[in-house]
């Protein structure tokens, strides 16, 4: 797995080095200290599996820097944010701008690697502390009438950052059934994968 990290300070550098030092035989790490440098390094984008950006980089301008990074990458390359914390509104804004997740500095090494692999496989990673508040409130409209009750439940789990197994346990169905509903959900939303389905739902105002 090849990861591009963009970080501006020692806290984030230590976070990356301390958590990934023992796993350098399994992963390749590229680093940059500004968003601009990260974008310059995307000439090898075909080989990058995940990009993780420190919110404190001077040219990030908060979550808005995501748009610039996303514009320099193929759609299938996930981009995550890193930082001490991210409030629910920032997380919602980040998802709208194409973020694949958020990596808090408080993560353990195992959790960080699992999250990176999860996002590299096309999933969204949102810490539980953020996910439980990140649901987007919306008025009831005709936009979501084409989704079945089960598809709505699967979508809710998807937007909360849950895996298929977690969604299955949450609503009392098998993983096979969840995959069936997810396939139908992706088809109705015109989405390529789970991450794109979540973003499409937010764009359509049904997330």
PDB file of C-alpha atoms in Angstrom:
ATOM      1  CA  UNK A   1       0.000   0.000   0.000  1.00  0.00           C
ATOM      2  CA  UNK A   2       1.380   3.409  -0.993  1.00  0.00           C
ATOM      3  CA  UNK A   3       0.311   6.399   1.110  1.00  0.00           C
ATOM      4  CA  UNK A   4       0.855  10.116   0.557  1.00  0.00           C
ATOM      5  CA  UNK A   5       0.875  12.094   3.807  1.00  0.00           C
ATOM      6  CA  UNK A   6       0.719  15.868   3.869  1.00  0.00           C
ATOM      7  CA  UNK A   7       1.586  17.392   7.237  1.00  0.00           C
ATOM      8  CA  UNK A   8       2.802  20.752   8.471  1.00  0.00           C
ATOM      9  CA  UNK A   9       3.973  20.181  12.022  1.00  0.00           C
ATOM     10  CA  UNK A  10       5.877  17.879  14.351  1.00  0.00           C
ATOM     11  CA  UNK A  11       2.748  16.495  15.983  1.00  0.00           C
ATOM     12  CA  UNK A  12       1.500  15.021  12.732  1.00  0.00           C
ATOM     13  CA  UNK A  13       5.003  13.901  11.696  1.00  0.00           C
ATOM     14  CA  UNK A  14       5.426  12.043  14.995  1.00  0.00           C
ATOM     15  CA  UNK A  15       1.931  10.568  14.613  1.00  0.00           C
ATOM     16  CA  UNK A  16       2.804   9.131  11.207  1.00  0.00           C
ATOM     17  CA  UNK A  17       6.309   7.939  12.086  1.00  0.00           C
ATOM     18  CA  UNK A  18       5.407   6.406  15.448  1.00  0.00           C
ATOM     19  CA  UNK A  19       2.428   4.535  14.030  1.00  0.00           C
ATOM     20  CA  UNK A  20       3.903   3.313  10.766  1.00  0.00           C
ATOM     21  CA  UNK A  21       7.599   2.786  11.548  1.00  0.00           C
ATOM     22  CA  UNK A  22       7.144  -0.933  12.204  1.00  0.00           C
ATOM     23  CA  UNK A  23       5.152  -1.462   9.024  1.00  0.00           C
ATOM     24  CA  UNK A  24       7.405   0.110   6.406  1.00  0.00           C
ATOM     25  CA  UNK A  25       8.031  -3.326   4.908  1.00  0.00           C
ATOM     26  CA  UNK A  26       4.328  -3.517   4.060  1.00  0.00           C
ATOM     27  CA  UNK A  27       3.668   0.075   3.016  1.00  0.00           C
ATOM     28  CA  UNK A  28       5.431   2.886   1.198  1.00  0.00           C
ATOM     29  CA  UNK A  29       5.096   6.371   2.640  1.00  0.00           C
ATOM     30  CA  UNK A  30       5.444   9.602   0.659  1.00  0.00           C
ATOM     31  CA  UNK A  31       5.427  12.900   2.564  1.00  0.00           C
ATOM     32  CA  UNK A  32       4.978  16.603   1.846  1.00  0.00           C
ATOM     33  CA  UNK A  33       4.679  19.667   4.069  1.00  0.00           C
ATOM     34  CA  UNK A  34       2.132  21.677   2.056  1.00  0.00           C
ATOM     35  CA  UNK A  35      -0.961  20.958   0.014  1.00  0.00           C
ATOM     36  CA  UNK A  36       0.814  22.354  -3.032  1.00  0.00           C
ATOM     37  CA  UNK A  37       3.631  19.838  -2.624  1.00  0.00           C
ATOM     38  CA  UNK A  38       1.101  17.024  -2.229  1.00  0.00           C
ATOM     39  CA  UNK A  39      -0.512  18.014  -5.512  1.00  0.00           C
ATOM     40  CA  UNK A  40       2.904  18.092  -7.222  1.00  0.00           C
ATOM     41  CA  UNK A  41       3.547  14.524  -6.051  1.00  0.00           C
ATOM     42  CA  UNK A  42       0.371  13.235  -7.696  1.00  0.00           C
ATOM     43  CA  UNK A  43       2.259  12.700 -10.940  1.00  0.00           C
ATOM     44  CA  UNK A  44       2.520   9.135  -9.618  1.00  0.00           C
ATOM     45  CA  UNK A  45      -1.188   9.060  -8.710  1.00  0.00           C
ATOM     46  CA  UNK A  46      -1.690   5.725 -10.420  1.00  0.00           C
ATOM     47  CA  UNK A  47       0.481   4.199  -7.688  1.00  0.00           C
ATOM     48  CA  UNK A  48      -1.033   6.055  -4.703  1.00  0.00           C
ATOM     49  CA  UNK A  49      -3.576   4.086  -2.688  1.00  0.00           C
ATOM     50  CA  UNK A  50      -4.519   6.692  -0.057  1.00  0.00           C
ATOM     51  CA  UNK A  51      -3.855  10.386   0.584  1.00  0.00           C
ATOM     52  CA  UNK A  52      -4.024  11.781   4.141  1.00  0.00           C
ATOM     53  CA  UNK A  53      -3.896  15.550   4.671  1.00  0.00           C
ATOM     54  CA  UNK A  54      -3.148  17.415   7.890  1.00  0.00           C
ATOM     55  CA  UNK A  55      -5.802  20.068   8.476  1.00  0.00           C
ATOM     56  CA  UNK A  56      -3.111  22.390   9.858  1.00  0.00           C
ATOM     57  CA  UNK A  57      -1.149  22.738   6.623  1.00  0.00           C
ATOM     58  CA  UNK A  58      -1.002  26.491   5.876  1.00  0.00           C
ATOM     59  CA  UNK A  59      -2.493  26.212   2.387  1.00  0.00           C
ATOM     60  CA  UNK A  60      -5.286  23.783   3.344  1.00  0.00           C
ATOM     61  CA  UNK A  61      -7.749  26.495   4.455  1.00  0.00           C
ATOM     62  CA  UNK A  62      -9.586  23.931   6.563  1.00  0.00           C
ATOM     63  CA  UNK A  63     -11.581  21.323   4.687  1.00  0.00           C
ATOM     64  CA  UNK A  64     -11.623  23.511   1.556  1.00  0.00           C
ATOM     65  CA  UNK A  65      -8.204  22.185   0.560  1.00  0.00           C
ATOM     66  CA  UNK A  66      -9.916  18.885  -0.212  1.00  0.00           C
ATOM     67  CA  UNK A  67     -11.361  20.292  -3.420  1.00  0.00           C
ATOM     68  CA  UNK A  68      -7.896  21.110  -4.753  1.00  0.00           C
ATOM     69  CA  UNK A  69      -6.536  17.694  -3.802  1.00  0.00           C
ATOM     70  CA  UNK A  70      -9.511  15.838  -5.254  1.00  0.00           C
ATOM     71  CA  UNK A  71      -9.154  17.766  -8.497  1.00  0.00           C
ATOM     72  CA  UNK A  72      -5.593  16.498  -8.883  1.00  0.00           C
ATOM     73  CA  UNK A  73      -6.443  12.825  -8.344  1.00  0.00           C
ATOM     74  CA  UNK A  74      -8.449  10.112 -10.089  1.00  0.00           C
ATOM     75  CA  UNK A  75     -11.858   9.618  -8.444  1.00  0.00           C
ATOM     76  CA  UNK A  76     -10.915   6.217  -7.061  1.00  0.00           C
ATOM     77  CA  UNK A  77      -8.015   7.518  -4.920  1.00  0.00           C
ATOM     78  CA  UNK A  78      -9.385   8.240  -1.413  1.00  0.00           C
ATOM     79  CA  UNK A  79      -8.394  11.410   0.451  1.00  0.00           C
ATOM     80  CA  UNK A  80      -8.644  11.580   4.252  1.00  0.00           C
ATOM     81  CA  UNK A  81      -8.124  14.401   6.738  1.00  0.00           C
ATOM     82  CA  UNK A  82      -5.922  14.236   9.842  1.00  0.00           C
ATOM     83  CA  UNK A  83      -6.070  16.348  12.988  1.00  0.00           C
ATOM     84  CA  UNK A  84      -6.748  16.507  16.702  1.00  0.00           C
ATOM     85  CA  UNK A  85     -10.487  16.775  16.209  1.00  0.00           C
ATOM     86  CA  UNK A  86     -13.147  17.560  13.620  1.00  0.00           C
ATOM     87  CA  UNK A  87     -16.580  18.810  14.556  1.00  0.00           C
ATOM     88  CA  UNK A  88     -19.686  17.242  12.938  1.00  0.00           C
ATOM     89  CA  UNK A  89     -20.295  20.201  10.618  1.00  0.00           C
ATOM     90  CA  UNK A  90     -16.713  20.080   9.360  1.00  0.00           C
ATOM     91  CA  UNK A  91     -17.114  16.331   8.784  1.00  0.00           C
ATOM     92  CA  UNK A  92     -20.289  16.897   6.786  1.00  0.00           C
ATOM     93  CA  UNK A  93     -18.541  19.589   4.742  1.00  0.00           C
ATOM     94  CA  UNK A  94     -15.576  17.271   4.209  1.00  0.00           C
ATOM     95  CA  UNK A  95     -17.814  14.443   2.971  1.00  0.00           C
ATOM     96  CA  UNK A  96     -19.524  16.801   0.532  1.00  0.00           C
ATOM     97  CA  UNK A  97     -16.105  17.772  -0.793  1.00  0.00           C
ATOM     98  CA  UNK A  98     -15.113  14.144  -1.322  1.00  0.00           C
ATOM     99  CA  UNK A  99     -13.289  13.125   1.871  1.00  0.00           C
ATOM    100  CA  UNK A 100     -12.948   9.397   2.511  1.00  0.00           C
ATOM    101  CA  UNK A 101     -12.659   9.878   6.259  1.00  0.00           C
ATOM    102  CA  UNK A 102     -10.957  11.476   9.250  1.00  0.00           C
ATOM    103  CA  UNK A 103      -7.896  10.210  11.143  1.00  0.00           C
ATOM    104  CA  UNK A 104      -7.581  11.682  14.667  1.00  0.00           C
ATOM    105  CA  UNK A 105      -4.111  11.853  16.221  1.00  0.00           C
ATOM    106  CA  UNK A 106      -5.405   9.800  19.151  1.00  0.00           C
ATOM    107  CA  UNK A 107      -5.628   6.637  16.995  1.00  0.00           C
ATOM    108  CA  UNK A 108      -3.553   3.569  17.832  1.00  0.00           C
ATOM    109  CA  UNK A 109      -1.190   2.070  15.244  1.00  0.00           C
ATOM    110  CA  UNK A 110      -3.508  -0.858  14.534  1.00  0.00           C
ATOM    111  CA  UNK A 111      -6.517   1.442  14.170  1.00  0.00           C
ATOM    112  CA  UNK A 112      -4.639   3.762  11.804  1.00  0.00           C
ATOM    113  CA  UNK A 113      -3.540   0.923   9.533  1.00  0.00           C
ATOM    114  CA  UNK A 114      -7.024  -0.590   9.551  1.00  0.00           C
ATOM    115  CA  UNK A 115      -8.559   2.780   8.664  1.00  0.00           C
ATOM    116  CA  UNK A 116      -6.076   3.336   5.824  1.00  0.00           C
ATOM    117  CA  UNK A 117      -6.752  -0.124   4.396  1.00  0.00           C
ATOM    118  CA  UNK A 118     -10.505   0.413   4.761  1.00  0.00           C
ATOM    119  CA  UNK A 119     -10.369   3.659   2.799  1.00  0.00           C
ATOM    120  CA  UNK A 120      -8.041   2.153   0.196  1.00  0.00           C
ATOM    121  CA  UNK A 121     -10.716  -0.490  -0.430  1.00  0.00           C
ATOM    122  CA  UNK A 122     -13.316   2.203  -1.160  1.00  0.00           C
ATOM    123  CA  UNK A 123     -14.916   2.544   2.273  1.00  0.00           C
ATOM    124  CA  UNK A 124     -15.478   5.658   4.381  1.00  0.00           C
ATOM    125  CA  UNK A 125     -13.862   5.857   7.826  1.00  0.00           C
ATOM    126  CA  UNK A 126     -15.412   8.142  10.444  1.00  0.00           C
ATOM    127  CA  UNK A 127     -14.509   7.753  14.148  1.00  0.00           C
ATOM    128  CA  UNK A 128     -17.446   6.776  16.345  1.00  0.00           C
ATOM    129  CA  UNK A 129     -17.099  10.019  18.331  1.00  0.00           C
ATOM    130  CA  UNK A 130     -17.797  11.961  15.133  1.00  0.00           C
ATOM    131  CA  UNK A 131     -20.057   9.487  13.311  1.00  0.00           C
ATOM    132  CA  UNK A 132     -22.781   9.533  15.952  1.00  0.00           C
ATOM    133  CA  UNK A 133     -23.268  13.258  15.292  1.00  0.00           C
ATOM    134  CA  UNK A 134     -22.608  13.437  11.563  1.00  0.00           C
ATOM    135  CA  UNK A 135     -26.047  12.469  10.231  1.00  0.00           C
ATOM    136  CA  UNK A 136     -27.360  15.284   8.098  1.00  0.00           C
ATOM    137  CA  UNK A 137     -30.735  16.601   9.148  1.00  0.00           C
ATOM    138  CA  UNK A 138     -33.146  17.123   6.257  1.00  0.00           C
ATOM    139  CA  UNK A 139     -36.796  17.845   5.680  1.00  0.00           C
ATOM    140  CA  UNK A 140     -38.941  15.039   4.314  1.00  0.00           C
ATOM    141  CA  UNK A 141     -39.096  15.455   0.543  1.00  0.00           C
ATOM    142  CA  UNK A 142     -39.955  13.424  -2.505  1.00  0.00           C
ATOM    143  CA  UNK A 143     -36.253  12.972  -3.267  1.00  0.00           C
ATOM    144  CA  UNK A 144     -35.916   9.844  -1.145  1.00  0.00           C
ATOM    145  CA  UNK A 145     -39.235   8.183  -1.941  1.00  0.00           C
ATOM    146  CA  UNK A 146     -37.494   5.938  -4.485  1.00  0.00           C
ATOM    147  CA  UNK A 147     -35.497   4.267  -1.699  1.00  0.00           C
ATOM    148  CA  UNK A 148     -37.020   1.357   0.169  1.00  0.00           C
ATOM    149  CA  UNK A 149     -37.114   1.266   3.975  1.00  0.00           C
ATOM    150  CA  UNK A 150     -34.231  -1.224   4.040  1.00  0.00           C
ATOM    151  CA  UNK A 151     -32.206   0.841   1.582  1.00  0.00           C
ATOM    152  CA  UNK A 152     -32.716   3.867   3.823  1.00  0.00           C
ATOM    153  CA  UNK A 153     -31.444   1.861   6.810  1.00  0.00           C
ATOM    154  CA  UNK A 154     -28.406   0.682   4.849  1.00  0.00           C
ATOM    155  CA  UNK A 155     -27.741   4.253   3.704  1.00  0.00           C
ATOM    156  CA  UNK A 156     -27.951   5.524   7.292  1.00  0.00           C
ATOM    157  CA  UNK A 157     -25.359   2.951   8.316  1.00  0.00           C
ATOM    158  CA  UNK A 158     -23.186   3.849   5.347  1.00  0.00           C
ATOM    159  CA  UNK A 159     -23.242   7.546   6.243  1.00  0.00           C
ATOM    160  CA  UNK A 160     -22.286   6.657   9.811  1.00  0.00           C
ATOM    161  CA  UNK A 161     -19.132   4.956   8.564  1.00  0.00           C
ATOM    162  CA  UNK A 162     -20.227   1.410   9.427  1.00  0.00           C
ATOM    163  CA  UNK A 163     -18.979  -1.695   7.614  1.00  0.00           C
ATOM    164  CA  UNK A 164     -21.402  -4.145   5.963  1.00  0.00           C
ATOM    165  CA  UNK A 165     -21.044  -6.435   8.986  1.00  0.00           C
ATOM    166  CA  UNK A 166     -21.860  -3.607  11.408  1.00  0.00           C
ATOM    167  CA  UNK A 167     -24.878  -2.552   9.342  1.00  0.00           C
ATOM    168  CA  UNK A 168     -26.084  -6.166   9.252  1.00  0.00           C
ATOM    169  CA  UNK A 169     -25.820  -6.472  13.033  1.00  0.00           C
ATOM    170  CA  UNK A 170     -27.458  -3.090  13.525  1.00  0.00           C
ATOM    171  CA  UNK A 171     -30.619  -3.883  11.546  1.00  0.00           C
ATOM    172  CA  UNK A 172     -30.713  -7.659  12.031  1.00  0.00           C
ATOM    173  CA  UNK A 173     -29.961  -8.888   8.506  1.00  0.00           C
ATOM    174  CA  UNK A 174     -27.240 -11.059   6.973  1.00  0.00           C
ATOM    175  CA  UNK A 175     -24.214  -9.508   5.262  1.00  0.00           C
ATOM    176  CA  UNK A 176     -25.345 -11.090   1.993  1.00  0.00           C
ATOM    177  CA  UNK A 177     -28.669  -9.251   2.253  1.00  0.00           C
ATOM    178  CA  UNK A 178     -26.880  -6.006   3.098  1.00  0.00           C
ATOM    179  CA  UNK A 179     -24.729  -6.392  -0.025  1.00  0.00           C
ATOM    180  CA  UNK A 180     -27.897  -6.931  -2.081  1.00  0.00           C
ATOM    181  CA  UNK A 181     -29.482  -3.733  -0.713  1.00  0.00           C
ATOM    182  CA  UNK A 182     -26.212  -1.859  -1.179  1.00  0.00           C
ATOM    183  CA  UNK A 183     -26.024  -2.944  -4.824  1.00  0.00           C
ATOM    184  CA  UNK A 184     -29.585  -1.710  -5.366  1.00  0.00           C
ATOM    185  CA  UNK A 185     -28.778   1.518  -3.518  1.00  0.00           C
ATOM    186  CA  UNK A 186     -25.713   2.149  -5.681  1.00  0.00           C
ATOM    187  CA  UNK A 187     -27.746   1.524  -8.815  1.00  0.00           C
ATOM    188  CA  UNK A 188     -30.484   3.974  -7.785  1.00  0.00           C
ATOM    189  CA  UNK A 189     -27.963   6.645  -6.811  1.00  0.00           C
ATOM    190  CA  UNK A 190     -25.793   6.107  -9.885  1.00  0.00           C
ATOM    191  CA  UNK A 191     -22.810   5.399  -7.646  1.00  0.00           C
ATOM    192  CA  UNK A 192     -19.653   3.450  -8.449  1.00  0.00           C
ATOM    193  CA  UNK A 193     -18.946   2.219  -4.918  1.00  0.00           C
ATOM    194  CA  UNK A 194     -19.904   2.664  -1.252  1.00  0.00           C
ATOM    195  CA  UNK A 195     -17.984   5.923  -0.881  1.00  0.00           C
ATOM    196  CA  UNK A 196     -19.553   7.376  -4.017  1.00  0.00           C
ATOM    197  CA  UNK A 197     -23.009   6.248  -2.823  1.00  0.00           C
ATOM    198  CA  UNK A 198     -22.571   8.188   0.422  1.00  0.00           C
ATOM    199  CA  UNK A 199     -21.431  11.281  -1.456  1.00  0.00           C
ATOM    200  CA  UNK A 200     -24.287  11.002  -3.966  1.00  0.00           C
ATOM    201  CA  UNK A 201     -26.805  10.737  -1.127  1.00  0.00           C
ATOM    202  CA  UNK A 202     -25.424  13.900   0.449  1.00  0.00           C
ATOM    203  CA  UNK A 203     -25.456  15.718  -2.901  1.00  0.00           C
ATOM    204  CA  UNK A 204     -29.103  14.725  -3.422  1.00  0.00           C
ATOM    205  CA  UNK A 205     -30.070  15.835   0.077  1.00  0.00           C
ATOM    206  CA  UNK A 206     -31.097  12.372   1.231  1.00  0.00           C
ATOM    207  CA  UNK A 207     -28.144  11.712   3.543  1.00  0.00           C
TER     208      UNK A 207
END
